[in-house]
Coordinates of C-alpha atoms in Angstrom, one line a residue:
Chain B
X292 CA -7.1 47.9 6.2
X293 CA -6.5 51.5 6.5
X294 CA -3.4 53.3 4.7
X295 CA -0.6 54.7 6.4
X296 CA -0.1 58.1 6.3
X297 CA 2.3 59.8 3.2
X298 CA 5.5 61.6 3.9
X299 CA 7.5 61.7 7.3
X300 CA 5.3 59.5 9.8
X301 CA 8.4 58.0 12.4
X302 CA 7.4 54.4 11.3
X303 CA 9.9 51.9 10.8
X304 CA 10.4 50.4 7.2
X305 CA 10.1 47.0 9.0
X306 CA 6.1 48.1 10.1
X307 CA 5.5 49.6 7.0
X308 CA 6.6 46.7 4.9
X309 CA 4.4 44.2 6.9
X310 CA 1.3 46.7 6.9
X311 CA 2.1 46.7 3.0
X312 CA 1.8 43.2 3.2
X313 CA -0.9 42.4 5.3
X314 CA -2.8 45.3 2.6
X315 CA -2.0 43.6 -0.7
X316 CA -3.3 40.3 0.9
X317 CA -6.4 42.0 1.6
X318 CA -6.5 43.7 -1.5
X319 CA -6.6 40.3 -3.4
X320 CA -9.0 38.6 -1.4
X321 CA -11.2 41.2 -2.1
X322 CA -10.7 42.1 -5.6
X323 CA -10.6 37.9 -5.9
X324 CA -14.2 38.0 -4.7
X325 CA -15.4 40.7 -6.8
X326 CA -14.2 39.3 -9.8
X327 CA -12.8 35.8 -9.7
X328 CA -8.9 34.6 -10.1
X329 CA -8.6 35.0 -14.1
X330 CA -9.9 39.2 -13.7
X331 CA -7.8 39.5 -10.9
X332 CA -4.2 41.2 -12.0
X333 CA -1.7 43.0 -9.8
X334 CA -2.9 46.4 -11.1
X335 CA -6.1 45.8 -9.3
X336 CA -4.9 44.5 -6.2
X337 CA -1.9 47.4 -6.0
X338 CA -5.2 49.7 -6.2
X339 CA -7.2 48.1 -3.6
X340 CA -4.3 48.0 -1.5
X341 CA -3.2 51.5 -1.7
X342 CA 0.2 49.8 -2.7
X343 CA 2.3 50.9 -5.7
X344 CA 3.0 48.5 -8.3
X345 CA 6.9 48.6 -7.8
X346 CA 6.1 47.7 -4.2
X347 CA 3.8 45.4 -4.9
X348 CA 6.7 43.1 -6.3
X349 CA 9.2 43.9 -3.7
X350 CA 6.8 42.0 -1.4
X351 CA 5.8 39.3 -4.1
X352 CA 6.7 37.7 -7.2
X353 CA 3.6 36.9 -9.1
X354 CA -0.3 37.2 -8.4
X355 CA 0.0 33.8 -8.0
X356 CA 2.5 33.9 -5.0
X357 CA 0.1 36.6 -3.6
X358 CA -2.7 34.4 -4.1
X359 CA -0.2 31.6 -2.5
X360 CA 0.0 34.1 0.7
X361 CA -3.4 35.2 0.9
X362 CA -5.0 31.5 0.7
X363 CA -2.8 30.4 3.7
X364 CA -3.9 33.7 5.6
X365 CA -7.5 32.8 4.9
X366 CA -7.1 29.3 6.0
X367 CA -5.3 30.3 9.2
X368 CA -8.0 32.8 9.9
X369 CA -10.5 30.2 9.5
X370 CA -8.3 27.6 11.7
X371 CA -8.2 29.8 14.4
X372 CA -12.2 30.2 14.7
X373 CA -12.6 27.1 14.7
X374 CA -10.1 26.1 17.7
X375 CA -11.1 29.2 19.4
X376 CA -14.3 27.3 19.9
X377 CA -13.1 23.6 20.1
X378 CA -10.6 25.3 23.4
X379 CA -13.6 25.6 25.3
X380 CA -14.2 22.0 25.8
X381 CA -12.4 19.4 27.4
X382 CA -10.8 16.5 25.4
X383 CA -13.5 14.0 26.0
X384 CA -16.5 16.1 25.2
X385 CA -16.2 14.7 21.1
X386 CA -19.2 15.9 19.5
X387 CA -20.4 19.2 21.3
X388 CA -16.6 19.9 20.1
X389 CA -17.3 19.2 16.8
X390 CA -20.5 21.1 17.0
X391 CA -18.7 24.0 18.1
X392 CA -15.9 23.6 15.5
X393 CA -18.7 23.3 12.5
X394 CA -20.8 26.4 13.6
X395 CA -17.7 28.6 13.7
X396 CA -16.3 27.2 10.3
X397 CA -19.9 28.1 9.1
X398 CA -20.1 31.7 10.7
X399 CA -16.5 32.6 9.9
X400 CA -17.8 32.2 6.4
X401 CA -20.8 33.4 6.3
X402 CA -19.8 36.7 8.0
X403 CA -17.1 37.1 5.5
X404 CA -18.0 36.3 1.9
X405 CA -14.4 37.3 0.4
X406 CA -13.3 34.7 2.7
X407 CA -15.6 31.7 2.0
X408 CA -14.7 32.2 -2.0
X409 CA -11.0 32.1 -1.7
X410 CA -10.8 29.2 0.6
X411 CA -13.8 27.2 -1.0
X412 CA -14.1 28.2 -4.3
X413 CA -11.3 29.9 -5.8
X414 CA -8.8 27.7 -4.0
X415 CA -9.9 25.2 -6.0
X416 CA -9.8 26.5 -9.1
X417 CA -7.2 29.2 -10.0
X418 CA -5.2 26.7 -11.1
X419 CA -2.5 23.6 -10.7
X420 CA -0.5 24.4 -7.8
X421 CA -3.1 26.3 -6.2
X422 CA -5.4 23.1 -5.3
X423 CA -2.4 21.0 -3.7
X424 CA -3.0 24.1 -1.2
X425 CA -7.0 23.6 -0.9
X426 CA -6.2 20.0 -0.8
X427 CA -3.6 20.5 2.0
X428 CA -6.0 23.0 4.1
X429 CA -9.0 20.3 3.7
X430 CA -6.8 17.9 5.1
X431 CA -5.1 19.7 7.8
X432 CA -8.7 19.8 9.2
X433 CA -9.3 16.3 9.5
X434 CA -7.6 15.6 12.7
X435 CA -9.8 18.2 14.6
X436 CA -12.6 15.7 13.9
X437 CA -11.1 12.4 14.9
X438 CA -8.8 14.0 17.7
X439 CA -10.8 11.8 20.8
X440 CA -13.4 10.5 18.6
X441 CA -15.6 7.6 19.3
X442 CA -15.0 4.1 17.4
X443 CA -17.5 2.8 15.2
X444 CA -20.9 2.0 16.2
X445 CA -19.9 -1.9 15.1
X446 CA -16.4 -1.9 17.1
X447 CA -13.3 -1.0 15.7
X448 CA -11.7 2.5 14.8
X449 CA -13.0 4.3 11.8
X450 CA -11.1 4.6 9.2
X451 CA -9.0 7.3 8.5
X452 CA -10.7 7.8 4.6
X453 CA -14.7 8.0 6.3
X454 CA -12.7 11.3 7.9
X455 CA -11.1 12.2 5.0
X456 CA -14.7 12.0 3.1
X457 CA -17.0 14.0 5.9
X458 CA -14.7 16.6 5.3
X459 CA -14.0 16.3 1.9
X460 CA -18.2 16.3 1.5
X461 CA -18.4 19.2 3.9
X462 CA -16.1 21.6 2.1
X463 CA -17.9 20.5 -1.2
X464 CA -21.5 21.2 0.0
X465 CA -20.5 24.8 1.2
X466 CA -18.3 25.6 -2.1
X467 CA -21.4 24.5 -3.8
X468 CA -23.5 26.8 -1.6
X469 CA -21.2 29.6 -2.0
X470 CA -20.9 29.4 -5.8
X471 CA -25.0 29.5 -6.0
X472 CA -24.8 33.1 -4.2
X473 CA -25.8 31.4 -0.5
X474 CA -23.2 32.6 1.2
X475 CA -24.9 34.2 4.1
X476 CA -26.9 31.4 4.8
X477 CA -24.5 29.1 5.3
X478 CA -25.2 28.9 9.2
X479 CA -28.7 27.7 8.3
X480 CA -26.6 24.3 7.3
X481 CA -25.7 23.5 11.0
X482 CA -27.9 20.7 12.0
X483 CA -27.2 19.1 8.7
X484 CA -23.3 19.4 8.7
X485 CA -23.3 18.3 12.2
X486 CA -25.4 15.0 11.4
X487 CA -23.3 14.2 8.5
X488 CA -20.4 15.0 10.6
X489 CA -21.1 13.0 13.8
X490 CA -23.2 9.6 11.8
X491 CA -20.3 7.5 10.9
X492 CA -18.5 7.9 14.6
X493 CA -21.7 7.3 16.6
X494 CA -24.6 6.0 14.0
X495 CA -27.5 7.5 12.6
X496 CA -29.8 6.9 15.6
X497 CA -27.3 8.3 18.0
X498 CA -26.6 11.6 16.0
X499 CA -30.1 11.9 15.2
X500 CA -30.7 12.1 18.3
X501 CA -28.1 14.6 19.7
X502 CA -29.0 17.5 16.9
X503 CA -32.7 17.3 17.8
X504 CA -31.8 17.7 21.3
X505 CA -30.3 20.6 20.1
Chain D
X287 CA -10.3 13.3 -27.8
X288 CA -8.6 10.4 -26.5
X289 CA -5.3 12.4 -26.9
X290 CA -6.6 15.3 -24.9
X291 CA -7.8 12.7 -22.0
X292 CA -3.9 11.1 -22.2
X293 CA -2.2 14.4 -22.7
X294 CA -4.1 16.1 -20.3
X295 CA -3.1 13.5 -17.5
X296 CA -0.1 13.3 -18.2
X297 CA 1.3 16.8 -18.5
X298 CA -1.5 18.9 -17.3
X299 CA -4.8 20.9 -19.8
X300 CA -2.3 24.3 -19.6
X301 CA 1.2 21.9 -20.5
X302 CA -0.8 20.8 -23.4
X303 CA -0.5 22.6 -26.8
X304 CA -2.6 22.2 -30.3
X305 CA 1.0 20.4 -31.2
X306 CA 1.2 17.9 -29.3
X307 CA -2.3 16.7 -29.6
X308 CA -2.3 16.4 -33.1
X309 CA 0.5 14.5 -33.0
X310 CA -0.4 11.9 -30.3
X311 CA -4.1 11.9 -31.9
X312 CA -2.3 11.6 -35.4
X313 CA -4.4 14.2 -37.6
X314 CA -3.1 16.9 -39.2
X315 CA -3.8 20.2 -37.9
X316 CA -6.6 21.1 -40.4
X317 CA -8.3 18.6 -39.6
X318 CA -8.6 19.5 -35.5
X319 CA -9.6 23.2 -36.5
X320 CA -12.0 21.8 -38.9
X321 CA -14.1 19.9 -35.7
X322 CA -13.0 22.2 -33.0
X323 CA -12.9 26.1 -32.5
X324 CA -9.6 25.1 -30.4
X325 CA -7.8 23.4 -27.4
X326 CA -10.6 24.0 -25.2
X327 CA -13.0 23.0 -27.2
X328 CA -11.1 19.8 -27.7
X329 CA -10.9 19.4 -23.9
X330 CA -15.0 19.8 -23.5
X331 CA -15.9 17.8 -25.9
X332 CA -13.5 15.3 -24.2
X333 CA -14.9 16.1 -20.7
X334 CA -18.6 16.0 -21.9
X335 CA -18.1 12.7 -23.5
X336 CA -16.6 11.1 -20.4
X337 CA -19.0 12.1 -18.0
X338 CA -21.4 11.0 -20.7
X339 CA -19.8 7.9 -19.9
X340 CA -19.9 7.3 -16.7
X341 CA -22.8 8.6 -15.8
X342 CA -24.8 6.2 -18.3
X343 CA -22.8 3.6 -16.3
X344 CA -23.6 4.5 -13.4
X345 CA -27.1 4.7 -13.9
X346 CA -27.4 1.3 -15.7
X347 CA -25.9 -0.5 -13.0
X348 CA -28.6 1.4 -10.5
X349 CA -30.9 0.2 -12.4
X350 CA -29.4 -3.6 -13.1
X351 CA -29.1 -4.1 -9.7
X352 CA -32.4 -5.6 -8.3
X353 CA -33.5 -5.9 -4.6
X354 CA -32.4 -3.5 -1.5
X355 CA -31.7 -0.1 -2.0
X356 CA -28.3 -0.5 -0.6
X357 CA -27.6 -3.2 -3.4
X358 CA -28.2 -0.5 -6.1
X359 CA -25.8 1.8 -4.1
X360 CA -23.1 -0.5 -4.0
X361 CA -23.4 -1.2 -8.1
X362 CA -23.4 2.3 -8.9
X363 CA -20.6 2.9 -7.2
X364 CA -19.1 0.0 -8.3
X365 CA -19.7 0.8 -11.7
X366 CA -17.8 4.4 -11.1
X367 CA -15.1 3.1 -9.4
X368 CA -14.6 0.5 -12.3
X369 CA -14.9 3.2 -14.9
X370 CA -11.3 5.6 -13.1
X371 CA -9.9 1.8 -13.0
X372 CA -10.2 1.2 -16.6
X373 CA -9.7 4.4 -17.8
X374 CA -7.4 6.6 -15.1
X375 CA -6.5 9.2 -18.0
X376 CA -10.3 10.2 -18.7
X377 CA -10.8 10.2 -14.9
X378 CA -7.9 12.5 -13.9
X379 CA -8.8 15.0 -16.8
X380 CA -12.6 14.8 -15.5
X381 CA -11.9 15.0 -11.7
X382 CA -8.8 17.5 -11.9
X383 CA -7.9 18.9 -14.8
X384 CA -11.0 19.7 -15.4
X385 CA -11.7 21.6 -11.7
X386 CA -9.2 24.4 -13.1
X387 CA -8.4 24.3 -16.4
X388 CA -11.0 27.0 -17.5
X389 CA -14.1 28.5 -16.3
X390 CA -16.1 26.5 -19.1
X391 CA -14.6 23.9 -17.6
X392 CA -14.8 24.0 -13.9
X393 CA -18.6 24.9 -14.5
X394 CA -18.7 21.1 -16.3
X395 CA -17.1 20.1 -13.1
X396 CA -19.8 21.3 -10.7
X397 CA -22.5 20.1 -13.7
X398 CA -21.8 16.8 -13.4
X399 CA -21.7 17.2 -9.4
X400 CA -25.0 18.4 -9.7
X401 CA -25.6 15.3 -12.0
X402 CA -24.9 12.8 -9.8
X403 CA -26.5 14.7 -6.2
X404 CA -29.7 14.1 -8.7
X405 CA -29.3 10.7 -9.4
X406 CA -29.0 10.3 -5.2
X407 CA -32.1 11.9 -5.1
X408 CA -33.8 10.4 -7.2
X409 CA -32.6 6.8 -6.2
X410 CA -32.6 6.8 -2.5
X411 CA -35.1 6.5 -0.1
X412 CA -36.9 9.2 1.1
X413 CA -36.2 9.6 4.5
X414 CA -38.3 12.4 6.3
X415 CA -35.3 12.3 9.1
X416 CA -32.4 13.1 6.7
X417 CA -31.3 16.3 6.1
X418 CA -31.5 18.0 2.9
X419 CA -28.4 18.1 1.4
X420 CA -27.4 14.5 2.7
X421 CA -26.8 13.9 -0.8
X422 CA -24.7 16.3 -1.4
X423 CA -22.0 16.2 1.4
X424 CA -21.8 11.9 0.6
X425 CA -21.7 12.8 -3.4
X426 CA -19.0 15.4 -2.5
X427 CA -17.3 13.1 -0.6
X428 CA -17.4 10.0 -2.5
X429 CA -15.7 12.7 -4.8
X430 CA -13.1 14.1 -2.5
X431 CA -11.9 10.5 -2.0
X432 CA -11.9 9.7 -5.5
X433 CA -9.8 12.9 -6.3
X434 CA -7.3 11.8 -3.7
X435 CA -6.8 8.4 -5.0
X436 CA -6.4 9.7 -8.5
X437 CA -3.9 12.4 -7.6
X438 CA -1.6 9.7 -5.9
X439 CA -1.8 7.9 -8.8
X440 CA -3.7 5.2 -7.5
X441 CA -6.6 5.2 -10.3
X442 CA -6.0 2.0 -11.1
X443 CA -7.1 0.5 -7.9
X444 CA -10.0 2.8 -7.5
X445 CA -12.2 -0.5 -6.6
X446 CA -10.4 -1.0 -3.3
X447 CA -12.1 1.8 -2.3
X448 CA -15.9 0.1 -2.7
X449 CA -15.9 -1.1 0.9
X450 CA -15.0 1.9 2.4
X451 CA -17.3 4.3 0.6
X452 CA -20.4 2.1 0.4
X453 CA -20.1 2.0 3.9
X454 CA -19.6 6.0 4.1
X455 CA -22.4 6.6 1.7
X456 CA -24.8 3.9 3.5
X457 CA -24.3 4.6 7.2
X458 CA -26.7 7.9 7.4
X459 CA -29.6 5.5 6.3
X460 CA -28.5 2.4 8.8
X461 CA -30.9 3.9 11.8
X462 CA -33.4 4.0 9.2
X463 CA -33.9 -0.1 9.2
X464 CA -31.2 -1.9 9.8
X465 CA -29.8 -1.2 13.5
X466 CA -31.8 -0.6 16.3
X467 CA -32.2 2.4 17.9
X468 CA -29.5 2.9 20.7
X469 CA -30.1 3.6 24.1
X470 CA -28.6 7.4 24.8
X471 CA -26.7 6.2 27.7
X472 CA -25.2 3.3 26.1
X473 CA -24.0 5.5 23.0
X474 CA -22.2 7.7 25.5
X475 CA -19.9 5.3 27.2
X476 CA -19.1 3.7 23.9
X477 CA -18.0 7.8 23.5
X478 CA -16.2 7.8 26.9
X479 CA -14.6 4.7 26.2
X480 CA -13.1 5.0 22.8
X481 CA -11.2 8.1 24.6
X482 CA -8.9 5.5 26.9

């Protein structure tokens, strides 16, 4: 994000305040992904940011509530890739939705490293109060894959927990995949997230079949 | 070790000082420096020994389990869902404490992952149609469900959740033998239907 420029520039406080913001957040995804949550301090991210210490606390009180601030920002970001693709289907077209929603969760990560580690990785693990928010984003997602899904091959509605664990197991494969370095290849995962994703709402057979129809 | 597995769950690894863990293990201080290097020591050697644990259960009741494929899944699963019943302390330290506490730690986390995605491997069928890392999204959701039953406190009862996951962890190998392969345009109506 660029800097704003010194000395008399017209801007109101109110601008430069959120740009100071929106910097710092920035500034700690990317010094988060350089060198994890413990390295991370305020000195780095005021740095990265362009953003004096002093201001850095008028805007936050800890690297913690940065980190609180930047992991919703991330999530958000992600969010609205993914409903930017589900939009362009209607409500009864389930799984080329889903298909849509996975590959843009995948590309939104794989074209932004710094982004796949905070959400997946870090998220996680900087600490107790930190995963009730990874556990809170992995949730929020559930709904976009049971919103108009099938039932169960065998009848009935499936339950809410086989949603719960398809994307529980999703979010674990790719933090797995981005810890081992794989970042950018995470697209390559498509067909398999998709088949995992669509086999307990339509069977194996079924989804089988739709990802090698492409 | 048993106090760090208790003390751990119960107030969290940072909450958790030399202190208090010589008290509630009932040792004297010497005697904790003399076997560990410190508090996190203490908690990996706690860790390592309950995923020792559980995994050997695991495996046994794989192994015990004679006949279908699908009867060995259910008894190792079982068998892990049994061991956060009995002992919800050593699970929560294993399955959340353990995700954050340190970097040591978290890396013990993903270890035992990796553990148990081998153990799938090893055990299930091999399935030319499957994809790759099927056992990795079912092991990290088997997980992710696990962890959210633990975290509301619901350890104890971690066998209520055997239905529900063996079928979870079963379903991507039912096409395989068990049902019959669908028409396509009979699976999509049941998809147009279920959206009245």
């Amino acid at each position: 994000m660029e800097r704003l420029p010194r000395g008399r520039h017209g801007l109101s406080p109110e601008f430069v305040a959120r740009n100071q913001r929106e910097r710092l957040i920035s500034g700690l995804i990317e010094v988060l992904y350089e060198v994890g949550y413990q390295k991370t301090t305020v000195s780095l991210i005021g740095q990265r940011a362009s953003v004096s210490k002093s201001d850095f606390y008028k805007h936050f009180a800890s690297k913690d509530d940065c980190f609180f601030a930047a992991y919703e920002t991330a999530i958000e970001r992600i969010r609205k890739q993914i409903l930017d693709a589900c939009t362009a289907h209607e409500e009864d077209e389930w799984s080329p939705r889903v298909r849509d929603g996975i590959a843009a969760l995948l590309s939104s990560f794989a074209s932004d490293p710094a982004l796949a580690s905070i959400s997946l990785v870090e998220g996680l693990r900087a600490g107790p109060g930190v995963y009730d928010r990874y556990q809170a984003a992995v949730e929020s997602f559930i709904p976009y894959l049971r919103n108009g899904a099938p039932q169960a091959p065998g009848g009935g509605e499936v339950p809410l927990a086989t949603g719960e664990a398809v994307v529980g197991g999703i979010a674990s494969l790719l933090g797995r995949r981005v810890l081992a370095g794989d970042v950018e290849k995470l697209e390559e995962l498509l067909p398999d997230v998709l088949e995992f994703a669509l086999t307990p709402y339509l069977g194996a057979t079924e989804a089988r079949r739709i990802i090698s129809a492409g | 070790m048993d106090a760090m597995a208790e003390l751990s769950a119960e107030q969290g690894y940072e909450a958790t000082k030399i202190g208090d863990l010589v008290r509630r293990a009932g040792v004297a201080r010497k005697t904790l420096y003399d076997n560990f290097d410190g508090k996190e020591a203490v908690f990996l050697a706690a860790v390592d020994g309950a995923v020792e644990d559980v995994s050997g259960r695991v495996e046994e009741a794989c192994a015990a389990a004679d006949g279908e494929w699908s009867q060995r899944v259910e008894g190792g699963l079982r068998a892990f869902l049994g061991y956060v019943a009995e002992n919800p302390a050593a699970a929560r330290m294993c399955m959340i404490e353990a995700i954050s506490a340190t970097p040591t730690a978290s890396a013990r986390y993903d270890e035992a992952l990796r553990r148990f995605v081998e153990l799938w491997r090893r055990s299930a069928p091999v399935e030319a149609d499957l994809p790759e890392t099927i056992g990795e999204t079912l092991i990290g959701g088997v997980a992710w469900i696990v962890y959210q039953q633990i975290r509301r406190g619901g350890a104890g009862q971690a066998l209520d959740l055997l239905p529900g996951l063996s079928e979870f962890v079963l379903s991507p190998y039912h096409g395989v033998s068990k049902l019959s392969p669908e028409p396509g345009g009979e699976s999509n109506s049941t998809v147009a239907d279920s959206n009245s």
